[in-house]
Each structure stands twice: as C-alpha cells, then as structure tokens.
Amino acid sequence: ETGVTQSPTHLIKTRGQQVTLRCSSQSGHNTVSWYQQALGQGPQFIFQYYREEENGRGNFPPRFSGLQFPNYSSELNVNALELDDSALYLCASSLTRNKGREQFFGPGTRLTVL
Amino acid sequence: TQLLEQSPQFLSIQEGENLTVYCNSSSVFSSLQWYRQEPGEGPVLLVTVVTGGEVKKLKRLTFQFGDARKDSSLHITAAQPGDTGLYLCAGERTGNQFYFGTGTSLTVIP
C-alpha cells in the first residue's frame, strides 16, 4: 500500500451531471497530480497541485477542475460529464515537485458515465 | 495522442524466458520512470533514470535510458509469473509533468 487513498472506489453518473472525486495524500506530501486512464491506455496527465495552487495542466478542458486543501488532500471536479469521461481516475502524491520525484499512486476511482 | 509509444502492446511468454519492452518518443525528457500496474490498483514505481545512457538494474530487471533521453527499454531476465502486469513508462517534461506511455501488458505463463 502507498498510503494514498481515493474515494469513492466506483461511481456511475449520467451525461451532463457533475462529479467530485477525492484523494488523501501520503503524510507530508505537498504535491498531488491527477491522471485519467481510459481502458487499455496509459494514464493521461490532467493537472498538478503544489501547496494548494495549480502547478501545471495537461490537455483537458476547463470543465475539469481541482482543489488542494491545507492538509494537502485534493479533489477533482468534472462538470457536464460526457460519455468519454468514463475512465479510471488516479491521483498521485509526492514529497516534492522536483525533477525525478517519486510518485505514489492511489488505487483510483472507476467512473462510468451513461 | 501520447508522447511515448510502447512496444509491444501485448506480450505472452513462458516462465523462464527473457523479454524486452521498448518506450520511444521524438521528445526529450528530463527523466524517465517505469511503473508496473496490476488490475484494480494504481501504478507502482519501479525505477527512475535521469542521465542519458544510464543503466539501472533491479534484480532481474534492467532499465536503460537512451543517450539522447528520448527512449528507454526494460529487459526482464528469466520471467516469472509474478512479473505479470501492465508495464508503463513515463517521461518527465517541462513543469515537472509526467507523460505516460501506451503500456505493455505482460503475461508470464507458468
């Protein structure tokens, strides 16, 4: 176990709805990254938070947004859900945001959009 | 479109065989990581390579970073059923962001 937890484990939503996914970082880790992993694909970088501020963003539309809290836990919010948003959403925490940092992944939240 | 292409996409071998997985890109990376992911779990880091030409060994696994820092390989000697899983490479670029490869699904048959 990596010490990174995510909730919920599974979630089913319908098109147009909104969803919030949660991530609890490993103790002392101030950096969290979110990834989307479609079935049979590698994870795609959504964004990264460092000390409560967005610190980098991948090629995802603005309806994907996030928050990081003072205890470094994090949320991923997705508005106006689309069928293609169905995927495994992973968060990864790390001690720093420096080059070559070790990322510890949670088990993911499986989102299904109907 | 993913920056890193892995090959092969699927690999099924007998226990005791050797194998190599490739991770290729036209982009330069400041570091490259290899992960293994099992069903229902997040990826677990195996190794980080930083310097062009760097070779790292982890028991039966050998990792190499290309001289130009655009590609990498993972070689497994005498594969075991416990090596079964999805192997992912991830290259680090500007802003310390990681871009994952397409993945190689390995099955080792006892």
Coordinates of N, CA and C in Angstrom, one line a residue:
Chain A
E1 N 0.8 -1.2 0.0 CA 0.0 0.0 0.0 C 0.9 1.3 0.0
T2 N 0.4 2.3 -0.7 CA 1.2 3.5 -0.8 C 0.8 4.5 0.2
G3 N -0.3 4.4 0.9 CA -0.7 5.4 1.8 C -1.6 6.4 1.2
V4 N -1.8 6.3 -0.1 CA -2.7 7.3 -0.8 C -4.0 6.6 -1.0
T5 N -5.1 7.3 -0.5 CA -6.4 6.7 -0.6 C -7.3 7.6 -1.5
Q6 N -8.2 7.0 -2.2 CA -9.2 7.7 -3.1 C -10.6 7.2 -2.8
S7 N -11.5 8.2 -2.9 CA -12.9 7.8 -2.8 C -13.8 8.6 -3.8
P8 N -14.9 8.0 -4.2 CA -15.3 6.6 -4.0 C -14.4 5.7 -4.8
T9 N -14.7 4.4 -4.6 CA -14.0 3.4 -5.4 C -14.6 3.3 -6.8
H10 N -15.9 3.3 -6.9 CA -16.6 3.2 -8.1 C -17.7 4.3 -8.1
L11 N -18.1 4.8 -9.3 CA -19.1 5.8 -9.4 C -19.8 5.7 -10.7
I12 N -21.1 5.8 -10.7 CA -21.9 5.8 -12.0 C -22.7 7.1 -12.1
K13 N -22.5 7.8 -13.2 CA -23.2 9.1 -13.4 C -23.8 9.0 -14.8
T14 N -24.7 10.0 -15.1 CA -25.2 10.2 -16.4 C -24.7 11.4 -17.1
R15 N -24.8 11.4 -18.4 CA -24.3 12.6 -19.1 C -24.9 13.9 -18.6
G16 N -24.0 14.9 -18.5 CA -24.4 16.2 -18.1 C -24.3 16.5 -16.6
Q17 N -24.2 15.4 -15.8 CA -24.0 15.5 -14.4 C -22.6 16.0 -14.0
Q18 N -22.5 16.3 -12.7 CA -21.2 16.7 -12.2 C -20.7 15.7 -11.2
V19 N -19.4 15.6 -11.1 CA -18.8 14.6 -10.1 C -17.6 15.2 -9.4
T20 N -17.5 14.8 -8.1 CA -16.3 15.2 -7.3 C -15.6 13.9 -6.8
L21 N -14.3 13.8 -7.1 CA -13.5 12.7 -6.7 C -12.5 13.2 -5.6
R22 N -12.2 12.4 -4.7 CA -11.3 12.8 -3.6 C -10.1 11.9 -3.4
C23 N -9.0 12.6 -2.9 CA -7.7 11.9 -2.8 C -7.1 12.4 -1.5
S24 N -6.6 11.4 -0.7 CA -5.9 11.8 0.5 C -4.5 11.4 0.3
S25 N -3.6 12.4 0.3 CA -2.2 12.1 0.0 C -1.5 11.4 1.2
Q26 N -0.3 10.9 0.8 CA 0.6 10.3 1.8 C 1.0 11.4 2.7
S27 N 1.2 11.1 4.0 CA 1.6 12.1 5.0 C 2.8 12.9 4.6
G28 N 2.7 14.2 4.7 CA 3.9 15.0 4.4 C 4.1 15.4 2.9
H29 N 3.3 14.8 2.0 CA 3.4 15.0 0.6 C 2.7 16.3 0.2
N30 N 3.4 17.3 -0.4 CA 2.7 18.5 -0.7 C 2.3 18.7 -2.2
T31 N 2.6 17.7 -3.0 CA 2.3 17.7 -4.4 C 1.4 16.6 -4.8
V32 N 0.3 16.9 -5.5 CA -0.6 15.9 -6.0 C -0.9 16.1 -7.4
S33 N -0.9 15.0 -8.2 CA -1.2 15.0 -9.6 C -2.4 14.1 -9.8
W34 N -3.2 14.5 -10.8 CA -4.4 13.7 -11.2 C -4.2 13.2 -12.6
Y35 N -4.6 12.0 -12.8 CA -4.5 11.4 -14.1 C -5.8 10.7 -14.5
Q36 N -6.1 10.6 -15.8 CA -7.2 9.9 -16.4 C -6.7 8.7 -17.1
Q37 N -7.1 7.5 -16.8 CA -6.7 6.3 -17.5 C -7.9 5.6 -18.2
A38 N -8.0 5.7 -19.5 CA -9.0 5.0 -20.2 C -8.6 3.6 -20.3
L39 N -9.6 2.7 -20.5 CA -9.4 1.3 -20.6 C -8.4 0.9 -21.7
G40 N -7.3 0.2 -21.3 CA -6.3 -0.2 -22.2 C -5.3 0.8 -22.6
Q41 N -5.3 1.9 -21.9 CA -4.4 3.0 -22.2 C -3.5 3.3 -21.0
G42 N -2.5 4.1 -21.2 CA -1.7 4.7 -20.1 C -2.4 5.9 -19.5
P43 N -2.0 6.2 -18.3 CA -2.6 7.4 -17.7 C -2.3 8.7 -18.4
Q44 N -3.3 9.6 -18.5 CA -3.0 10.9 -19.1 C -3.1 12.0 -18.0
F45 N -2.1 12.9 -18.0 CA -1.9 13.9 -17.0 C -3.0 14.9 -17.1
I46 N -3.8 15.2 -16.0 CA -4.8 16.2 -16.0 C -4.3 17.5 -15.5
F47 N -3.8 17.5 -14.2 CA -3.2 18.7 -13.6 C -2.5 18.3 -12.3
Q48 N -1.7 19.2 -11.9 CA -0.9 19.0 -10.7 C -1.1 20.2 -9.7
Y49 N -1.2 19.9 -8.4 CA -1.3 20.9 -7.4 C -0.1 20.9 -6.5
Y50 N 0.4 22.0 -6.1 CA 1.6 22.1 -5.2 C 1.2 23.2 -4.2
R51 N 1.1 22.8 -2.9 CA 0.8 23.7 -1.8 C -0.4 24.6 -2.2
E52 N -1.5 23.9 -2.6 CA -2.8 24.5 -2.8 C -3.0 25.3 -4.1
E53 N -2.0 25.3 -4.9 CA -2.1 26.0 -6.2 C -1.9 25.1 -7.4
E54 N -2.6 25.3 -8.4 CA -2.4 24.5 -9.6 C -1.0 24.9 -10.2
N55 N -0.3 23.8 -10.5 CA 1.1 23.9 -10.8 C 1.5 23.4 -12.2
G56 N 0.5 23.1 -13.0 CA 0.7 22.5 -14.3 C -0.6 21.8 -14.7
R57 N -0.9 21.9 -16.0 CA -2.1 21.3 -16.6 C -1.9 20.6 -17.9
G58 N -2.5 19.5 -18.1 CA -2.4 18.8 -19.3 C -3.5 19.3 -20.3
N59 N -3.7 18.5 -21.3 CA -4.7 18.9 -22.4 C -6.1 18.5 -22.1
F60 N -6.6 19.1 -21.0 CA -8.0 18.8 -20.6 C -8.8 20.1 -20.5
P61 N -10.1 20.0 -20.9 CA -10.9 21.3 -20.9 C -11.2 21.8 -19.5
P62 N -11.6 23.1 -19.5 CA -11.8 23.7 -18.2 C -12.9 23.1 -17.3
R63 N -13.7 22.2 -17.8 CA -14.7 21.6 -17.0 C -14.1 20.6 -16.1
F64 N -12.8 20.3 -16.3 CA -12.0 19.5 -15.3 C -11.3 20.5 -14.4
S65 N -11.6 20.5 -13.1 CA -11.0 21.5 -12.2 C -10.7 20.8 -10.9
G66 N -9.8 21.4 -10.1 CA -9.4 20.7 -8.9 C -9.2 21.7 -7.7
L67 N -8.9 21.1 -6.6 CA -8.6 21.9 -5.4 C -7.6 21.0 -4.6
Q68 N -6.7 21.8 -3.9 CA -5.9 21.1 -2.9 C -6.1 21.9 -1.6
F69 N -6.3 21.1 -0.5 CA -6.6 21.7 0.8 C -5.3 21.9 1.6
P70 N -5.4 22.7 2.7 CA -4.2 22.9 3.6 C -3.6 21.6 4.1
N71 N -4.4 20.5 4.2 CA -3.8 19.3 4.7 C -3.2 18.4 3.5
Y72 N -3.2 19.1 2.3 CA -2.7 18.5 1.1 C -3.6 17.4 0.4
S73 N -4.8 17.2 1.0 CA -5.7 16.3 0.3 C -6.3 17.1 -0.9
S74 N -6.9 16.4 -1.8 CA -7.3 17.0 -3.1 C -8.6 16.5 -3.6
E75 N -9.2 17.3 -4.4 CA -10.4 17.0 -5.1 C -10.2 17.2 -6.6
L76 N -10.9 16.4 -7.4 CA -11.0 16.5 -8.8 C -12.5 16.7 -9.1
N77 N -12.9 17.8 -9.8 CA -14.3 18.0 -10.2 C -14.4 18.0 -11.7
V78 N -15.4 17.3 -12.1 CA -15.7 17.3 -13.6 C -17.2 17.7 -13.8
N79 N -17.4 18.8 -14.5 CA -18.7 19.3 -14.8 C -19.2 18.7 -16.2
A80 N -20.5 18.8 -16.4 CA -21.1 18.4 -17.7 C -20.5 17.2 -18.3
L81 N -20.6 16.1 -17.5 CA -20.0 14.8 -17.9 C -20.3 14.4 -19.3
E82 N -19.4 13.8 -19.9 CA -19.6 13.2 -21.3 C -19.2 11.7 -21.2
L83 N -19.7 11.0 -22.2 CA -19.5 9.5 -22.2 C -18.0 9.2 -22.2
D84 N -17.2 10.0 -22.9 CA -15.8 9.8 -23.0 C -15.0 10.0 -21.7
D85 N -15.7 10.6 -20.7 CA -15.1 10.8 -19.4 C -15.0 9.5 -18.6
S86 N -15.7 8.4 -19.1 CA -15.6 7.1 -18.4 C -14.2 6.6 -18.4
A87 N -13.7 6.4 -17.2 CA -12.2 6.1 -17.1 C -11.9 5.8 -15.6
L88 N -10.7 5.4 -15.4 CA -10.1 5.2 -14.1 C -9.4 6.5 -13.8
Y89 N -9.7 7.2 -12.7 CA -9.1 8.4 -12.3 C -8.1 8.2 -11.1
L90 N -6.9 8.5 -11.4 CA -5.8 8.2 -10.4 C -5.2 9.5 -9.9
C91 N -5.0 9.5 -8.6 CA -4.2 10.6 -8.0 C -2.9 10.0 -7.6
A92 N -1.9 10.9 -7.6 CA -0.5 10.5 -7.2 C 0.1 11.6 -6.3
S93 N 0.6 11.3 -5.2 CA 1.2 12.3 -4.3 C 2.7 12.1 -4.3
S94 N 3.4 13.2 -4.1 CA 4.9 13.1 -4.0 C 5.4 14.1 -3.0
L95 N 6.6 13.9 -2.5 CA 7.1 14.7 -1.4 C 7.5 16.1 -1.9
T96 N 7.9 16.1 -3.2 CA 8.3 17.4 -3.8 C 7.7 17.5 -5.2
R97 N 8.0 18.6 -5.9 CA 7.6 18.7 -7.3 C 8.9 18.7 -8.1
N98 N 10.0 18.3 -7.5 CA 11.3 18.4 -8.2 C 11.4 17.3 -9.3
K99 N 12.4 17.5 -10.1 CA 12.7 16.5 -11.2 C 13.0 15.1 -10.6
G100 N 12.4 14.1 -11.3 CA 12.6 12.8 -10.9 C 11.9 12.3 -9.7
R101 N 11.0 13.1 -9.2 CA 10.3 12.8 -7.9 C 9.6 11.5 -8.0
E102 N 9.5 10.8 -6.9 CA 8.8 9.5 -6.8 C 7.3 9.8 -6.6
Q103 N 6.4 9.3 -7.4 CA 5.0 9.5 -7.2 C 4.4 8.2 -6.6
F104 N 3.5 8.4 -5.7 CA 2.8 7.3 -5.1 C 1.3 7.4 -5.5
F105 N 0.9 6.3 -6.1 CA -0.5 6.4 -6.7 C -1.5 5.7 -5.7
G106 N -2.7 6.3 -5.7 CA -3.8 5.6 -5.1 C -4.4 4.6 -6.0
P107 N -5.4 3.8 -5.5 CA -6.0 2.7 -6.3 C -6.9 3.2 -7.4
G108 N -7.3 4.5 -7.3 CA -8.1 5.0 -8.4 C -9.6 5.0 -8.1
T109 N -10.3 5.8 -8.8 CA -11.8 5.8 -8.8 C -12.3 5.5 -10.2
R110 N -13.1 4.4 -10.3 CA -13.6 4.0 -11.6 C -14.9 4.8 -11.9
L111 N -14.9 5.7 -12.8 CA -16.1 6.5 -13.2 C -16.7 5.9 -14.5
T112 N -18.0 5.7 -14.4 CA -18.8 5.2 -15.6 C -19.8 6.3 -15.9
V113 N -19.8 6.8 -17.1 CA -20.8 7.8 -17.5 C -21.8 7.2 -18.5
L114 N -23.1 7.1 -18.1 CA -24.1 6.5 -19.0 C -24.9 7.5 -19.8
Chain B
T1 N -3.4 11.9 -28.3 CA -2.1 11.5 -28.8 C -1.1 11.4 -27.6
Q2 N -0.4 10.3 -27.5 CA 0.5 10.2 -26.4 C 2.0 10.4 -26.9
L3 N 2.7 11.0 -26.0 CA 4.1 11.4 -26.4 C 5.0 10.1 -26.5
L4 N 4.7 9.1 -25.7 CA 5.5 7.9 -25.6 C 4.8 6.7 -26.2
E5 N 5.4 6.0 -27.1 CA 4.8 4.8 -27.7 C 5.6 3.6 -27.1
Q6 N 4.8 2.6 -26.6 CA 5.5 1.4 -26.1 C 5.2 0.2 -27.0
S7 N 6.2 -0.6 -27.1 CA 6.1 -1.9 -27.9 C 6.8 -3.0 -27.2
P8 N 6.2 -4.2 -27.3 CA 4.9 -4.5 -27.9 C 3.8 -4.0 -27.0
Q9 N 2.6 -4.0 -27.5 CA 1.4 -3.7 -26.7 C 1.0 -4.8 -25.8
F10 N 1.1 -6.0 -26.3 CA 0.8 -7.2 -25.5 C 2.0 -8.2 -25.7
L11 N 2.2 -9.0 -24.6 CA 3.3 -9.9 -24.6 C 2.9 -11.1 -23.7
S12 N 3.0 -12.3 -24.3 CA 2.7 -13.5 -23.5 C 3.8 -14.5 -23.7
I13 N 4.5 -14.8 -22.6 CA 5.7 -15.7 -22.7 C 5.6 -16.8 -21.6
Q14 N 6.5 -17.7 -21.8 CA 6.6 -18.8 -20.8 C 7.6 -18.4 -19.7
E15 N 7.3 -19.0 -18.5 CA 8.2 -18.7 -17.4 C 9.6 -19.1 -17.8
G16 N 10.6 -18.3 -17.4 CA 12.0 -18.6 -17.7 C 12.5 -17.8 -18.9
E17 N 11.6 -17.3 -19.8 CA 12.1 -16.6 -21.0 C 12.5 -15.2 -20.6
N18 N 13.2 -14.6 -21.5 CA 13.7 -13.2 -21.4 C 12.8 -12.4 -22.3
L19 N 12.7 -11.1 -22.0 CA 11.9 -10.2 -22.8 C 12.4 -8.7 -22.7
T20 N 12.1 -8.0 -23.7 CA 12.4 -6.5 -23.7 C 11.2 -5.7 -24.1
V21 N 10.9 -4.7 -23.4 CA 9.9 -3.7 -23.7 C 10.5 -2.4 -24.0
Y22 N 10.0 -1.8 -25.1 CA 10.6 -0.5 -25.6 C 9.6 0.7 -25.4
C23 N 10.2 1.8 -25.1 CA 9.5 3.0 -24.9 C 10.1 4.1 -25.7
N24 N 9.4 4.6 -26.7 CA 10.0 5.5 -27.7 C 9.3 6.8 -27.9
S25 N 10.0 7.9 -28.2 CA 9.4 9.2 -28.4 C 10.3 10.0 -29.3
S26 N 9.8 11.1 -29.8 CA 10.6 12.0 -30.6 C 10.9 13.2 -29.7
S27 N 10.4 13.2 -28.4 CA 10.7 14.3 -27.5 C 11.8 13.9 -26.5
V28 N 12.4 14.9 -26.0 CA 13.4 14.7 -25.0 C 12.8 14.9 -23.6
F29 N 13.2 14.0 -22.7 CA 12.7 14.0 -21.3 C 13.8 14.3 -20.3
S30 N 13.5 15.0 -19.2 CA 14.4 15.2 -18.2 C 14.6 14.0 -17.3
S31 N 13.7 13.2 -17.2 CA 13.8 11.9 -16.5 C 12.8 10.9 -17.1
L32 N 13.0 9.7 -16.8 CA 12.0 8.7 -17.3 C 11.8 7.6 -16.2
Q33 N 10.6 7.3 -16.0 CA 10.2 6.3 -15.0 C 9.5 5.1 -15.6
W34 N 9.7 3.9 -14.9 CA 9.0 2.8 -15.3 C 8.1 2.3 -14.1
Y35 N 6.9 2.0 -14.4 CA 5.9 1.5 -13.4 C 5.3 0.2 -13.8
R36 N 4.8 -0.5 -12.8 CA 4.0 -1.7 -13.1 C 2.7 -1.5 -12.4
Q37 N 1.6 -1.9 -13.1 CA 0.3 -1.7 -12.6 C -0.4 -3.0 -12.7
E38 N -1.1 -3.4 -11.6 CA -1.9 -4.6 -11.5 C -3.4 -4.2 -11.5
P39 N -4.2 -5.2 -11.9 CA -5.7 -4.8 -12.0 C -6.2 -4.3 -10.7
G40 N -7.0 -3.2 -10.8 CA -7.6 -2.7 -9.6 C -6.7 -1.8 -8.7
E41 N -5.5 -1.6 -9.2 CA -4.5 -0.9 -8.4 C -3.9 0.3 -9.2
G42 N -3.3 1.2 -8.5 CA -2.6 2.3 -9.2 C -1.2 1.8 -9.6
P43 N -0.5 2.5 -10.5 CA 0.9 2.1 -10.9 C 1.8 2.2 -9.7
V44 N 2.8 1.3 -9.7 CA 3.8 1.3 -8.7 C 5.2 1.6 -9.3
L45 N 5.9 2.6 -8.8 CA 7.2 2.9 -9.4 C 8.2 1.8 -9.3
L46 N 8.9 1.5 -10.4 CA 10.0 0.5 -10.4 C 11.3 1.2 -10.3
V47 N 11.5 2.2 -11.2 CA 12.8 2.9 -11.3 C 12.7 4.3 -11.9
T48 N 13.6 5.1 -11.6 CA 13.7 6.4 -12.3 C 15.1 6.5 -12.9
V49 N 15.2 6.9 -14.1 CA 16.5 7.2 -14.8 C 16.5 8.6 -15.2
V50 N 17.7 9.2 -15.1 CA 17.8 10.7 -15.2 C 18.8 11.0 -16.3
T51 N 19.9 10.3 -16.4 CA 21.1 10.7 -17.3 C 21.0 9.8 -18.5
G52 N 21.3 10.5 -19.7 CA 21.3 9.8 -21.0 C 22.3 8.7 -20.9
G53 N 21.9 7.5 -21.4 CA 22.8 6.3 -21.4 C 22.8 5.6 -20.1
E54 N 22.1 6.1 -19.1 CA 22.1 5.4 -17.8 C 21.4 4.0 -17.8
V55 N 22.0 3.1 -17.1 CA 21.5 1.8 -16.9 C 21.3 1.5 -15.5
K56 N 20.2 1.0 -15.1 CA 19.9 0.6 -13.7 C 19.4 -0.9 -13.7
K57 N 19.8 -1.6 -12.7 CA 19.4 -3.0 -12.5 C 18.6 -3.1 -11.2
L58 N 17.5 -3.9 -11.3 CA 16.7 -4.1 -10.1 C 16.4 -5.6 -10.2
K59 N 17.3 -6.4 -9.5 CA 17.2 -7.9 -9.5 C 17.2 -8.4 -11.0
R60 N 16.1 -8.9 -11.5 CA 16.1 -9.5 -12.9 C 15.7 -8.4 -13.9
L61 N 15.5 -7.2 -13.5 CA 15.0 -6.2 -14.4 C 16.2 -5.2 -14.7
T62 N 16.4 -4.9 -15.9 CA 17.4 -3.9 -16.4 C 16.8 -2.8 -17.1
F63 N 17.0 -1.6 -16.7 CA 16.4 -0.4 -17.4 C 17.5 0.4 -18.0
Q64 N 17.2 0.9 -19.2 CA 18.2 1.8 -19.9 C 17.5 3.0 -20.4
F65 N 18.2 4.1 -20.2 CA 17.7 5.4 -20.8 C 18.6 5.7 -22.0
G66 N 17.9 6.1 -23.1 CA 18.7 6.3 -24.3 C 19.6 7.5 -24.2
D67 N 20.7 7.5 -25.0 CA 21.7 8.5 -24.9 C 21.1 9.9 -25.1
A68 N 20.1 10.0 -26.0 CA 19.5 11.3 -26.3 C 18.3 11.6 -25.4
R69 N 18.1 10.7 -24.4 CA 17.0 10.9 -23.5 C 15.6 11.0 -24.1
K70 N 15.5 10.2 -25.3 CA 14.2 10.2 -26.0 C 13.5 8.8 -25.9
D71 N 14.3 7.8 -25.4 CA 13.7 6.5 -25.4 C 14.3 5.7 -24.3
S72 N 13.7 4.5 -24.0 CA 14.1 3.7 -22.9 C 13.7 2.2 -23.1
S73 N 14.3 1.3 -22.4 CA 14.0 -0.1 -22.6 C 14.0 -0.7 -21.2
L74 N 13.2 -1.7 -21.1 CA 13.1 -2.6 -19.9 C 13.3 -4.0 -20.3
H75 N 14.3 -4.6 -19.7 CA 14.6 -6.0 -20.0 C 14.4 -6.9 -18.8
I76 N 13.7 -7.9 -18.9 CA 13.4 -8.9 -17.8 C 14.1 -10.2 -18.2
T77 N 14.9 -10.7 -17.3 CA 15.6 -12.0 -17.4 C 14.8 -13.0 -16.7
A78 N 14.7 -14.2 -17.3 CA 14.0 -15.3 -16.6 C 12.7 -14.9 -16.0
A79 N 11.8 -14.5 -16.8 CA 10.5 -14.0 -16.3 C 9.8 -15.0 -15.4
Q80 N 9.1 -14.5 -14.4 CA 8.3 -15.3 -13.5 C 6.8 -14.9 -13.5
P81 N 5.9 -15.8 -13.2 CA 4.5 -15.4 -13.2 C 4.2 -14.1 -12.4
G82 N 5.0 -13.9 -11.3 CA 4.8 -12.7 -10.5 C 5.1 -11.4 -11.3
D83 N 5.8 -11.5 -12.4 CA 6.1 -10.3 -13.3 C 4.9 -9.9 -14.1
T84 N 3.9 -10.7 -14.1 CA 2.7 -10.4 -14.9 C 2.1 -9.0 -14.5
G85 N 1.7 -8.2 -15.5 CA 1.1 -6.9 -15.1 C 1.3 -6.0 -16.3
L86 N 0.8 -4.8 -16.1 CA 0.9 -3.7 -17.2 C 2.1 -2.9 -16.8
Y87 N 3.0 -2.8 -17.8 CA 4.2 -2.0 -17.6 C 4.1 -0.7 -18.3
L88 N 4.4 0.4 -17.6 CA 4.2 1.7 -18.1 C 5.5 2.5 -18.0
C89 N 5.8 3.2 -19.1 CA 6.9 4.2 -19.0 C 6.3 5.6 -18.8
A90 N 7.0 6.5 -18.2 CA 6.5 7.9 -18.0 C 7.7 8.8 -18.1
G91 N 7.6 9.7 -19.1 CA 8.7 10.7 -19.3 C 8.3 12.0 -18.7
E92 N 9.3 12.7 -18.1 CA 9.1 13.9 -17.4 C 9.5 15.1 -18.3
R93 N 8.6 16.1 -18.4 CA 9.0 17.2 -19.3 C 8.8 18.5 -18.5
T94 N 8.7 19.6 -19.3 CA 8.6 21.0 -18.7 C 7.6 21.0 -17.6
G95 N 7.9 21.7 -16.5 CA 7.0 21.8 -15.4 C 6.9 20.6 -14.6
N96 N 7.9 19.7 -14.8 CA 7.9 18.5 -13.9 C 6.7 17.7 -14.1
Q97 N 6.1 17.7 -15.3 CA 4.9 16.9 -15.5 C 5.3 15.6 -16.2
F98 N 4.6 14.5 -15.8 CA 4.9 13.2 -16.4 C 3.9 12.8 -17.4
Y99 N 4.4 12.3 -18.5 CA 3.5 11.8 -19.6 C 3.8 10.3 -19.8
F100 N 2.7 9.5 -19.7 CA 2.8 8.1 -19.7 C 2.7 7.5 -21.1
G101 N 3.4 6.4 -21.2 CA 3.3 5.6 -22.5 C 2.0 4.9 -22.6
T102 N 1.9 4.2 -23.7 CA 0.6 3.5 -24.0 C 0.5 2.1 -23.3
G103 N 1.6 1.7 -22.7 CA 1.5 0.5 -21.8 C 1.8 -0.8 -22.6
T104 N 2.4 -1.7 -21.9 CA 2.7 -3.1 -22.4 C 2.1 -4.1 -21.3
S105 N 1.2 -4.9 -21.8 CA 0.5 -5.9 -20.9 C 1.3 -7.2 -21.1
L106 N 1.9 -7.6 -19.9 CA 2.8 -8.8 -19.9 C 2.1 -9.9 -19.2
T107 N 2.0 -11.1 -19.8 CA 1.5 -12.3 -19.1 C 2.6 -13.3 -19.2
V108 N 3.0 -13.8 -18.0 CA 4.0 -14.9 -17.9 C 3.3 -16.2 -17.5
I109 N 3.4 -17.2 -18.4 CA 2.7 -18.4 -18.2 C 3.5 -19.4 -17.4
P110 N 3.0 -20.0 -16.3 CA 3.8 -20.9 -15.5 C 4.2 -22.2 -16.3

